[in-house]
Coordinates of C-alpha atoms and ligand atoms in Angstrom, one line a residue:
M1 CA 0.0 0.0 0.0
A2 CA 2.8 2.4 1.0
L3 CA 4.8 1.3 -1.9
L4 CA 1.9 1.9 -4.2
A5 CA 1.4 5.3 -2.7
V6 CA 5.1 6.1 -3.3
L7 CA 4.9 4.9 -6.9
L8 CA 1.6 6.7 -7.5
S9 CA 2.6 9.9 -5.9
A10 CA 6.1 9.8 -7.5
A11 CA 4.4 9.3 -10.9
V12 CA 1.9 12.1 -10.3
L13 CA 4.6 14.5 -8.9
L14 CA 7.1 13.8 -11.7
L15 CA 4.5 14.3 -14.3
G16 CA 3.3 17.4 -12.6
S17 CA 6.9 18.8 -12.3
L18 CA 7.5 18.0 -15.9
T19 CA 4.5 20.0 -16.9
L20 CA 5.6 22.7 -14.6
A21 CA 9.1 22.7 -16.1
A22 CA 7.7 22.8 -19.6
Q23 CA 5.4 25.6 -18.7
Q24 CA 8.2 27.5 -17.0
A25 CA 10.6 27.0 -19.9
R26 CA 7.9 28.2 -22.3
M27 CA 7.2 31.2 -20.2
V28 CA 10.9 32.1 -19.8
E29 CA 11.4 31.6 -23.5
S30 CA 8.6 34.0 -24.4
E31 CA 9.7 36.6 -21.9
Q32 CA 13.2 36.4 -23.1
M33 CA 12.2 36.7 -26.7
N34 CA 9.9 39.6 -26.0
A35 CA 12.7 41.4 -24.1
R36 CA 15.2 40.5 -26.8
G37 CA 12.8 41.8 -29.5
E38 CA 12.4 45.1 -27.8
R39 CA 16.1 45.5 -27.3
F40 CA 16.6 44.6 -30.9
L41 CA 14.1 47.1 -32.1
Q42 CA 15.8 49.9 -30.2
R43 CA 19.1 49.1 -31.7
L44 CA 17.7 48.9 -35.2
E45 CA 16.0 52.2 -34.7
Q46 CA 19.4 53.6 -33.7
V47 CA 21.1 52.2 -36.8
F48 CA 18.4 53.3 -39.2
G49 CA 18.1 56.6 -37.4
Q50 CA 21.8 57.4 -38.0
L51 CA 21.7 56.3 -41.6
R52 CA 18.7 58.5 -42.3
Q53 CA 20.3 61.4 -40.3
G54 CA 23.5 61.1 -42.4
L55 CA 21.5 61.1 -45.6
D56 CA 19.4 64.1 -44.5
Q57 CA 22.6 66.1 -43.7
L58 CA 24.1 65.2 -47.1
E59 CA 20.9 66.1 -48.9
A60 CA 20.7 69.4 -47.1
Q61 CA 24.3 70.6 -48.0
P62 CA 24.7 72.4 -51.4
L63 CA 27.4 70.3 -53.0
R64 CA 26.4 68.1 -56.0
G65 CA 29.1 66.4 -58.0
C66 CA 32.4 64.7 -57.2
D67 CA 35.2 66.9 -56.1
I68 CA 37.5 67.1 -53.1
A69 CA 35.0 69.1 -51.1
M70 CA 32.4 66.4 -51.7
V71 CA 34.7 63.6 -50.6
E72 CA 35.6 65.5 -47.5
T73 CA 31.9 66.1 -46.7
L74 CA 31.2 62.4 -47.2
R75 CA 34.1 61.5 -45.0
Q76 CA 32.8 63.8 -42.3
V77 CA 29.4 62.3 -42.3
A78 CA 30.7 58.8 -42.2
F79 CA 33.1 59.8 -39.4
K80 CA 30.4 61.5 -37.3
H81 CA 28.0 58.6 -37.4
R82 CA 29.2 55.5 -35.7
F83 CA 27.0 53.1 -37.8
I84 CA 27.7 54.7 -41.2
Y85 CA 30.4 52.6 -42.7
E86 CA 30.5 54.4 -46.0
A87 CA 28.8 57.6 -47.5
A88 CA 28.7 58.1 -51.2
F89 CA 27.6 60.4 -54.0
V90 CA 26.2 58.7 -57.1
G91 CA 25.1 61.1 -59.8
G92 CA 25.0 60.0 -63.5
R93 CA 28.5 58.8 -64.3
Q94 CA 30.0 60.5 -61.3
R95 CA 30.6 58.3 -58.3
C96 CA 32.6 59.2 -55.2
S97 CA 32.8 57.8 -51.7
S98 CA 34.2 58.3 -48.2
W99 CA 35.8 54.9 -48.7
P100 CA 36.9 55.0 -52.4
R101 CA 39.3 52.1 -52.5
Q102 CA 37.0 49.5 -50.9
S103 CA 33.5 50.6 -51.7
S104 CA 30.8 48.4 -50.2
L105 CA 27.9 49.6 -52.3
G106 CA 28.2 47.1 -55.2
A107 CA 27.0 47.8 -58.7
E108 CA 24.2 50.3 -59.3
R109 CA 20.8 48.5 -59.5
P110 CA 17.2 49.4 -58.7
A111 CA 16.4 49.6 -55.0
D112 CA 14.9 46.5 -53.3
I113 CA 12.5 48.6 -51.2
Q114 CA 11.4 52.2 -51.6
D115 CA 9.4 54.5 -49.5
E116 CA 8.5 58.2 -49.9
A117 CA 11.9 59.6 -48.9
Y118 CA 14.4 56.7 -48.9
R119 CA 15.5 53.7 -51.0
Y120 CA 16.9 50.5 -49.5
W121 CA 19.3 47.9 -51.0
L122 CA 19.8 44.7 -49.2
N123 CA 22.6 42.3 -49.8
T124 CA 20.5 39.3 -49.1
A125 CA 21.9 36.6 -46.8
S126 CA 21.8 34.0 -49.6
Q127 CA 24.3 36.0 -51.6
V128 CA 26.7 36.6 -48.7
N129 CA 29.6 38.8 -49.9
D130 CA 31.6 40.2 -47.1
D131 CA 32.8 43.0 -49.2
L132 CA 29.3 44.3 -49.7
A133 CA 27.4 46.3 -47.1
A134 CA 24.5 44.5 -45.5
L135 CA 22.3 47.4 -46.0
V136 CA 22.5 50.5 -48.2
V137 CA 20.0 53.4 -47.8
G138 CA 19.8 56.2 -50.4
R139 CA 18.2 59.6 -50.7
G140 CA 18.5 61.6 -53.9
Y141 CA 22.1 61.3 -55.1
F142 CA 23.5 60.1 -51.8
R143 CA 24.0 56.6 -50.3
V144 CA 25.1 55.5 -46.9
S145 CA 25.8 51.9 -45.9
V146 CA 26.3 49.8 -42.8
S147 CA 28.7 46.9 -43.0
R148 CA 27.6 43.3 -42.4
G149 CA 30.0 42.8 -39.5
H150 CA 29.1 46.1 -37.9
F151 CA 25.4 45.6 -38.4
A152 CA 25.6 42.0 -36.9
D153 CA 27.5 43.3 -33.9
V154 CA 25.1 46.1 -33.2
V155 CA 21.9 44.2 -33.5
D156 CA 23.4 41.2 -31.7
L157 CA 21.5 38.5 -33.7
P158 CA 21.0 35.3 -31.7
E159 CA 22.7 32.2 -33.1
G160 CA 20.9 30.7 -36.1
G161 CA 18.5 33.7 -36.1
S162 CA 17.6 35.9 -39.1
L163 CA 16.4 39.4 -39.6
L164 CA 14.0 39.9 -42.4
F165 CA 11.9 42.5 -44.1
V166 CA 8.5 40.9 -44.6
P167 CA 6.0 42.4 -47.0
K168 CA 2.7 43.0 -45.2
A169 CA 0.8 42.1 -48.3
G170 CA 2.4 38.7 -48.5
G171 CA 5.2 37.4 -50.7
A172 CA 8.8 36.4 -50.2
P173 CA 10.7 38.1 -47.3
L174 CA 13.9 40.0 -47.9
P175 CA 16.6 38.7 -45.5
I176 CA 18.8 41.3 -44.0
L177 CA 21.0 39.1 -41.8
G178 CA 21.3 35.4 -41.1
P179 CA 20.2 32.4 -43.0
E180 CA 17.2 32.3 -45.3
H181 CA 13.8 31.1 -44.0
Y182 CA 11.1 28.9 -45.2
W183 CA 8.1 31.3 -45.6
P184 CA 5.4 31.6 -44.4
P185 CA 6.4 30.1 -41.1
V186 CA 2.8 29.2 -40.1
E187 CA -0.5 28.8 -41.9
G188 CA -2.4 32.1 -42.2
W189 CA 0.6 34.5 -41.9
P190 CA 0.4 37.3 -41.0
P191 CA -1.5 36.6 -37.8
K192 CA -4.6 38.6 -37.2
D193 CA -3.9 39.5 -33.5
D194 CA -1.4 42.2 -32.5
D195 CA 0.9 40.0 -30.5
A196 CA 4.5 40.7 -31.3
L197 CA 5.6 37.2 -30.6
V198 CA 4.5 34.2 -32.6
L199 CA 5.6 30.7 -31.6
T200 CA 5.8 27.9 -34.1
E201 CA 7.0 24.4 -33.5
G202 CA 10.5 25.2 -34.4
Q203 CA 10.8 29.0 -34.2
L204 CA 10.2 32.1 -32.2
I205 CA 9.1 34.9 -34.5
Y206 CA 9.1 38.4 -33.3
R207 CA 7.3 41.0 -35.4
M208 CA 8.3 44.6 -35.2
P209 CA 6.9 47.6 -37.0
S210 CA 9.3 49.2 -39.5
R211 CA 9.5 52.7 -40.8
I212 CA 8.5 51.4 -44.2
P213 CA 4.7 51.1 -44.1
Q214 CA 4.4 48.1 -46.4
Y215 CA 7.0 46.0 -44.5
D216 CA 7.3 44.3 -41.1
L217 CA 10.7 43.7 -39.6
V218 CA 10.8 40.1 -38.4
L219 CA 13.3 38.5 -36.1
A220 CA 13.2 34.7 -36.4
V221 CA 15.1 32.5 -33.9
P222 CA 15.2 28.7 -33.8
R223 CA 13.7 27.0 -30.8
D224 CA 15.6 23.8 -30.7
D225 CA 17.0 24.3 -27.2
L226 CA 13.6 24.4 -25.6
M227 CA 13.6 20.7 -24.7
Q228 CA 17.0 21.1 -23.2
K229 CA 15.7 23.9 -21.0
V230 CA 12.7 21.7 -20.0
R231 CA 15.1 18.9 -19.1
D232 CA 17.3 21.2 -17.1
G233 CA 14.3 22.6 -15.2
W234 CA 12.9 19.2 -14.6
R235 CA 16.1 17.8 -13.4
M236 CA 16.0 20.4 -10.6
L237 CA 12.5 19.5 -9.6
V238 CA 13.0 15.7 -9.6
P239 CA 14.8 15.4 -6.2
G240 CA 12.1 17.4 -4.5
S241 CA 9.3 15.4 -6.1
L242 CA 10.9 12.1 -5.1
I243 CA 11.5 13.3 -1.5
L244 CA 7.8 14.4 -1.4
A245 CA 6.7 11.1 -2.8
L246 CA 8.7 9.2 -0.2
L247 CA 7.2 11.4 2.6
I248 CA 3.7 10.7 1.3
G249 CA 4.6 7.0 1.3
A250 CA 5.9 7.2 4.8
L251 CA 2.7 9.0 5.9
V252 CA 0.5 6.3 4.2
L253 CA 2.6 3.6 5.8
Q254 CA 2.1 5.1 9.2
L255 CA -1.6 5.5 8.6
V256 CA -1.9 1.9 7.4
R257 CA 0.1 0.6 10.3
H258 CA -2.0 2.7 12.7
R259 CA -5.2 1.4 11.2
Q260 CA -3.9 -2.1 11.1
S261 CA -2.8 -1.9 14.7
L262 CA -6.1 -0.3 15.8
S263 CA -8.0 -3.0 13.9
G264 CA -5.9 -5.7 15.5
E265 CA -6.5 -4.2 18.9
L266 CA -10.3 -4.1 18.2
E267 CA -10.1 -7.7 17.2
G268 CA -8.5 -8.5 20.6
A269 CA -11.0 -6.3 22.5
L270 CA -13.9 -8.2 20.8
H271 CA -12.3 -11.5 21.7
R272 CA -11.6 -10.5 25.3
R273 CA -15.1 -9.0 25.5
E274 CA -13.7 -5.6 26.4
L275 CA -16.5 -3.6 24.7
R276 CA -19.1 -2.1 26.9
V277 CA -22.7 -1.0 26.2
R278 CA -24.2 2.1 27.7
Y279 CA -28.0 2.9 27.5
Q280 CA -29.4 6.3 26.9
P281 CA -33.0 6.4 28.1
I282 CA -35.8 7.5 25.8
F283 CA -38.7 9.5 27.3
D284 CA -42.3 10.0 26.3
L285 CA -42.4 13.8 25.8
A286 CA -46.0 14.0 27.2
S287 CA -45.7 11.9 30.3
R288 CA -42.0 12.3 30.7
R289 CA -41.6 8.7 31.6
C290 CA -38.9 6.4 30.3
V291 CA -40.2 4.1 27.5
G292 CA -37.0 2.6 26.4
A293 CA -33.2 3.2 25.8
E294 CA -30.7 3.2 23.0
A295 CA -27.7 0.9 23.3
L296 CA -24.5 2.7 22.6
V297 CA -21.2 0.8 22.3
R298 CA -18.0 1.9 24.1
W299 CA -14.5 0.4 24.1
M300 CA -12.7 0.0 27.4
R301 CA -9.1 1.0 26.6
P302 CA -6.2 -0.5 28.4
D303 CA -5.7 2.8 30.3
G304 CA -9.2 2.5 31.7
T305 CA -10.9 5.1 29.5
L306 CA -14.0 4.4 27.6
A307 CA -13.5 5.2 23.9
T308 CA -16.6 6.6 22.1
P309 CA -17.8 4.9 18.8
D310 CA -16.5 7.6 16.5
L311 CA -13.0 6.3 17.2
F312 CA -13.6 2.7 16.1
V313 CA -17.1 2.3 14.4
P314 CA -16.0 3.8 11.1
L315 CA -12.9 1.6 11.0
A316 CA -15.0 -1.4 12.0
E317 CA -17.4 -0.6 9.2
A318 CA -14.5 -0.5 6.7
T319 CA -13.0 -3.8 7.9
G320 CA -16.3 -5.6 8.4
Q321 CA -15.7 -6.1 12.1
I322 CA -18.9 -4.1 12.7
R323 CA -20.9 -7.3 12.2
D324 CA -19.2 -8.8 15.3
I325 CA -19.8 -5.6 17.2
T326 CA -23.6 -5.6 16.3
D327 CA -23.8 -9.2 17.5
Y328 CA -21.9 -8.4 20.6
V329 CA -24.1 -5.4 21.5
L330 CA -27.2 -7.5 20.9
E331 CA -26.0 -10.3 23.1
Q332 CA -24.8 -7.8 25.8
V333 CA -28.2 -6.0 25.8
L334 CA -30.0 -9.3 26.5
E335 CA -27.5 -10.4 29.0
D336 CA -27.6 -7.0 30.9
L337 CA -31.3 -6.3 30.6
G338 CA -33.1 -9.5 29.5
D339 CA -34.9 -9.8 32.9
L340 CA -35.8 -6.1 33.1
L341 CA -37.4 -6.4 29.6
Q342 CA -39.4 -9.4 30.7
Q343 CA -40.6 -7.5 33.8
N344 CA -41.5 -4.4 31.8
P345 CA -43.2 -5.5 28.6
H346 CA -43.6 -1.9 27.3
L347 CA -39.9 -1.1 27.6
Y348 CA -37.7 -1.5 24.5
I349 CA -34.0 -1.2 23.7
S350 CA -32.9 0.0 20.4
V351 CA -29.7 -1.2 18.8
N352 CA -27.8 0.7 16.1
L353 CA -27.2 -1.2 12.8
A354 CA -24.5 -0.6 10.3
A355 CA -25.2 -0.3 6.5
C356 CA -23.9 -3.8 5.9
D357 CA -26.2 -5.2 8.6
V358 CA -29.3 -4.2 6.6
T359 CA -28.3 -5.7 3.3
E360 CA -28.0 -9.3 4.5
P361 CA -30.4 -11.5 6.5
R362 CA -27.9 -12.4 9.2
I363 CA -28.9 -10.0 11.9
G364 CA -32.6 -11.2 11.9
Q365 CA -31.4 -14.8 12.5
V366 CA -28.9 -13.8 15.2
A367 CA -31.6 -11.7 17.0
A368 CA -34.1 -14.5 16.8
S369 CA -31.8 -17.1 18.3
L370 CA -30.7 -14.7 21.2
L371 CA -34.3 -13.6 21.9
A372 CA -35.4 -17.2 22.1
Q373 CA -32.5 -17.9 24.5
Y374 CA -33.4 -15.0 26.8
R375 CA -37.1 -15.4 26.3
V376 CA -37.7 -11.8 25.3
P377 CA -40.2 -10.8 22.6
A378 CA -38.9 -9.3 19.4
S379 CA -41.1 -6.2 20.0
Q380 CA -38.8 -5.2 22.8
I381 CA -35.8 -4.9 20.5
A382 CA -35.8 -2.1 18.0
F383 CA -33.2 -1.5 15.3
E384 CA -31.9 1.9 14.2
I385 CA -30.4 2.5 10.8
S386 CA -28.8 5.8 10.1
E387 CA -30.4 7.6 7.1
R388 CA -26.8 8.1 5.8
G389 CA -26.3 4.3 5.8
L390 CA -29.3 3.8 3.6
T391 CA -27.5 4.0 0.3
D392 CA -28.9 0.9 -1.2
I393 CA -32.6 1.4 -0.3
E394 CA -33.8 -1.5 -2.5
A395 CA -31.5 -4.0 -0.7
A396 CA -32.4 -2.5 2.7
R397 CA -36.2 -2.7 2.1
G398 CA -36.3 -6.5 2.1
Q399 CA -34.2 -6.9 5.3
L400 CA -36.2 -4.2 7.1
M401 CA -39.4 -5.9 6.1
A402 CA -38.1 -9.2 7.4
L403 CA -37.1 -7.6 10.7
R404 CA -40.5 -6.1 11.1
A405 CA -42.2 -9.4 10.2
N406 CA -40.2 -10.9 13.1
G407 CA -41.8 -8.3 15.4
H408 CA -39.0 -5.7 15.7
R409 CA -39.5 -2.0 15.5
V410 CA -37.5 -0.2 12.9
L411 CA -36.2 3.4 13.2
I412 CA -34.5 5.7 10.7
D413 CA -31.7 7.4 12.7
D414 CA -30.2 10.9 12.1
F415 CA -33.2 11.7 9.9
G416 CA -32.7 14.8 7.8
T417 CA -29.0 14.2 7.1
G418 CA -29.2 11.5 4.5
Y419 CA -30.5 10.8 1.1
C420 CA -34.0 9.5 1.9
S421 CA -36.6 11.3 -0.2
L422 CA -40.2 11.4 0.7
A423 CA -41.0 8.9 -2.1
H424 CA -38.6 6.4 -0.7
L425 CA -39.8 7.0 2.8
Q426 CA -43.4 6.2 1.8
N427 CA -42.3 2.7 0.7
L428 CA -39.9 1.9 3.5
P429 CA -41.1 -0.4 6.2
V430 CA -40.3 1.7 9.2
D431 CA -42.0 2.7 12.5
Y432 CA -40.1 5.7 13.8
L433 CA -38.1 8.7 12.5
K434 CA -35.3 10.0 14.8
I435 CA -34.8 13.6 14.1
D436 CA -31.0 14.4 14.0
K437 CA -29.5 16.4 16.8
S438 CA -28.4 19.2 14.5
F439 CA -32.1 20.1 13.8
V440 CA -32.9 20.0 17.5
D441 CA -29.9 22.2 18.3
A442 CA -31.2 24.7 15.7
L443 CA -34.5 25.2 17.4
G444 CA -34.8 28.8 18.4
H445 CA -31.2 29.6 17.2
D446 CA -30.7 29.1 13.6
A447 CA -33.5 30.7 11.6
A448 CA -32.7 28.8 8.4
S449 CA -32.9 25.3 9.9
S450 CA -35.1 25.8 13.0
G451 CA -38.1 24.9 10.8
V452 CA -36.7 21.5 9.8
A453 CA -37.7 19.6 13.0
P454 CA -41.3 20.8 12.9
H455 CA -41.4 19.9 9.2
I456 CA -40.1 16.4 9.8
I457 CA -42.7 16.0 12.5
R458 CA -45.5 17.0 10.2
M459 CA -44.2 14.7 7.5
A460 CA -43.9 11.8 9.9
H461 CA -47.5 12.4 11.0
A462 CA -48.7 12.3 7.4
L463 CA -46.9 9.0 7.0
K464 CA -48.2 7.7 10.3
L465 CA -44.7 7.3 11.7
K466 CA -43.7 8.1 15.3
V467 CA -41.1 10.7 16.0
I468 CA -38.1 10.6 18.4
A469 CA -36.0 13.8 18.8
E470 CA -32.4 13.1 19.8
G471 CA -29.9 15.4 21.4
I472 CA -32.4 17.4 23.5
E473 CA -30.4 19.4 26.0
Q474 CA -32.9 22.1 27.1
E475 CA -36.3 22.0 28.5
A476 CA -37.5 24.6 26.0
Q477 CA -36.5 22.3 23.2
A478 CA -38.4 19.4 24.8
R479 CA -41.5 21.5 25.2
L480 CA -41.4 22.9 21.7
L481 CA -40.9 19.5 20.2
G482 CA -43.7 18.1 22.3
S483 CA -46.1 20.9 21.2
E484 CA -45.2 20.3 17.6
G485 CA -46.2 16.7 18.0
A486 CA -42.9 14.8 18.5
H487 CA -43.7 11.7 20.6
Y488 CA -40.4 10.8 22.2
G489 CA -37.2 12.5 23.2
Q490 CA -33.7 11.5 24.1
G491 CA -30.8 13.7 25.3
W492 CA -28.8 15.0 28.1
L493 CA -31.8 17.0 29.4
F494 CA -33.2 13.6 30.5
A495 CA -30.1 11.4 30.9
Q496 CA -26.7 10.7 29.5
P497 CA -25.8 7.2 28.4
L498 CA -26.0 5.1 31.5
T499 CA -24.7 1.7 32.7
A500 CA -27.2 -1.1 32.7
D501 CA -27.5 -0.9 36.5
K502 CA -28.3 2.8 36.4
L503 CA -30.9 2.3 33.7
R504 CA -32.4 -0.5 35.8
T505 CA -32.8 1.9 38.7
L506 CA -34.2 4.6 36.6
V507 CA -36.8 2.3 35.1
E508 CA -37.7 0.8 38.5
Q509 CA -38.1 4.2 40.1
D510 CA -40.3 5.4 37.2
I511 CA -40.2 9.1 38.1
P512 CA -41.3 11.6 35.4
V513 CA -38.4 13.9 34.4
I514 CA -39.4 17.5 34.2
R515 CA -36.6 20.2 34.5
A516 CA -36.9 23.9 35.1
A517 CA -37.2 25.9 31.9
Ligands
LIG601 P1 -26.5 7.9 17.2 O1 -27.0 6.5 17.1 O2 -27.2 9.0 16.6 O3 -26.3 8.1 18.8 C1 -26.6 9.3 19.4 C2 -25.3 10.0 19.8 O4 -25.6 11.2 20.4 C3 -24.6 9.2 20.9 O5 -23.2 9.4 20.8 C4 -25.1 9.9 22.2 O6 -24.2 9.7 23.3 C5 -25.1 11.3 21.7 N1 -26.0 12.1 22.4 C6 -27.3 11.8 22.9 N2 -27.9 12.8 23.5 C7 -27.0 13.9 23.4 C8 -27.1 15.2 23.9 O7 -28.1 15.7 24.5 N3 -26.0 16.0 23.6 C9 -25.0 15.5 22.9 N4 -24.0 16.4 22.6 N5 -24.8 14.3 22.5 C10 -25.9 13.4 22.7 P2 -22.2 8.2 20.8 O8 -22.6 7.2 21.8 O9 -20.9 8.7 20.8 O10 -22.5 7.5 19.4 C11 -22.2 8.1 18.2 C12 -22.7 7.3 17.1 O11 -22.0 6.1 17.0 C13 -24.1 6.9 17.2 O12 -24.9 7.9 16.8 C14 -24.2 5.7 16.2 O13 -24.3 6.1 14.9 C15 -22.8 5.1 16.4 N6 -22.9 4.0 17.3 C16 -23.0 4.0 18.7 N7 -23.1 2.7 19.1 C17 -23.2 1.9 18.0 C18 -23.3 0.5 17.8 O14 -23.5 -0.3 18.8 N8 -23.3 0.0 16.6 C19 -23.2 0.8 15.5 N9 -23.2 0.3 14.3 N10 -23.1 2.2 15.6 C20 -23.1 2.7 16.9
LIG602 MG1 -28.7 5.8 17.0
LIG603 MG1 -28.6 9.8 15.7

C-alpha cells in the first residue's frame, strides 16, 4: 500500500513537475524573446536613425558632383555617425565615396524597397559577400551603408537567427541578416492579432513595426534548445518530487500501520469482551416517563478510559468487524437487561445497525436465536439504521421488512442528514423517525434550519410514523418538540448514556423527568 502510494505519488509528482518545467521553460522563452525583440528594435532604430540622419545632412548641403569638397563632406558624415560605414555620391557617371578604395555599395541597381523619402538595397543573406554592405540606404544622389559585421555586432543577432523585411501584403521576405527562412512560417501568416511574438513548432518569431509602411521587420530564432531547458528545469524538480513522494509513502505507511494496529486491537478487544454497552434512556415527551433506551457501544481501553464509537465504528465498518460488534451489542443487551425487559413488557431497547447489517439477513437470525434464548419478545428490540447508511434502499427494504415481520420495530436514525426522499420513505417499512440532533440544536437559534424539525414531525404524522427527537439538552426544546407533535425524546436533558445498573434503577423508580425551563 505504502509502496503503491510512493509509486503513484512519484508518478503524479514527476508528471506534474515535468508539466511545470515545460510551462516555465515556455514562459521564460517567451519573456526572453519579447525582451530581446524590444532591445533589438531599439538598436535597429538607432542604426536606421543614424543612416537617415546622415543622408538628410548630405541632402541638405549644397554640393552636388564629385570633387575634393564632396569627398571631404562624405568622410565627415561617415566619421560623425558610428553606424555609417560608407557615405557616397552617385550622380550619373560620377561616383565618389568616403571609402573609395573598398566601396561596399556594389554595382548600381534598382532599390529593393522604396518609401517616400528613402530607398533601400539589401545584400541578401543568400548572396553573402563580405565586401558588400549588409544594407544601403539612399536619398537623392546620396547613399550610406552599414557593413555586415558592424550591423551584426550592433543588432546582436542570436545564433541561427535571421532578420527579415517581410512584405505585409504577402510574398517572399527580404533577408537582411542570417540564414534564409522557409516562408510563411505558419498557416495564415500574418497573424490577425497584435501579439508581437508568434511561436511555431521550431521557431520564435518576433514581429516589429518598420519605418517602411508596407513591411514588417521580423526576427526569427530557432527554438531547438527548448527541450534542453525543460530537461534542465525538470532535473532540478525531480529530487524534490521524489522526496515528497517518499514522505507521502511514509505517511501512508504510518496511517496503514495505525489502522492495522487499531483494527488488530479491536479484534483482541472483541475477543476478550472488552467492549461495553451504555444505555441512553428515551422518554415520552408528554408523560416524561422512560419508555426505552438506545444501546451505545463503548470500548474499554487498556488505560481504563471508555472510547466513544466515532474512534472505532467507522474503522470497524470498513474492515467488516462491525458485524461482530452488532452481534456483541445485541447479546450484551439481552445479558444485561433480559430480565428487566421481561418484567417491563412496554420497555424496549434500540440497537444501532451498520449499513452492511441491513443488506443481509444475518442480523434477523442472530436476534431470533438470542431472543429465544433469553425469552424476550422481538417487539422489545428495535433496530436503528442511520439515514446516511441507507445508500442501497432497495436492498435494505427487504431486510427491514423481514425484521418487522419478526416483530421488531425499525427506526431511521439521524433523519434529515441523508438521502431518503419522501417517495422512498413512503415505501420503506419503518415505525419511527429519529430527528437528527443538529435540527434539535437549531430550534430557536438558527432561523434557516429551525423549521426543519417541525417539518419532519408533520411529514412523519402524514406517513403515520412516530417521531423521536435526539440530542435534547434544554427543557425549552423538549416543550417545543412536544407541542409540535414529537412523541419521544432523548438527550442530556433527561439522561446521558447510563450503565445497565443505572438504567435499571431509573426504570424501576419510574419518576417523570421535568426540568426547570
Ligand atoms: P447515534 O445513534 O445518533 O447516537 C446518538 C449519539 O448522540 C450518541 O453518541 C449519544 O451519546 C449522543 N447524544 C445523545 N444525547 C445527546 C445530547 O443531548 N447532547 C450531545 N452532545 N450528544 C448526545 P455516541 O454514543 O458517541 O454515538 C455516536 C454514534 O456512533 C451513534 O450515533 C451511532 O451512529 C454510532 N454507534 C453507537 N453505538 C453503536 C453500535 O453499537 N453500533 C453501531 N453500528 N453504531 C453505533
Ligand atoms: Mg442511534
Ligand atoms: Mg442519531
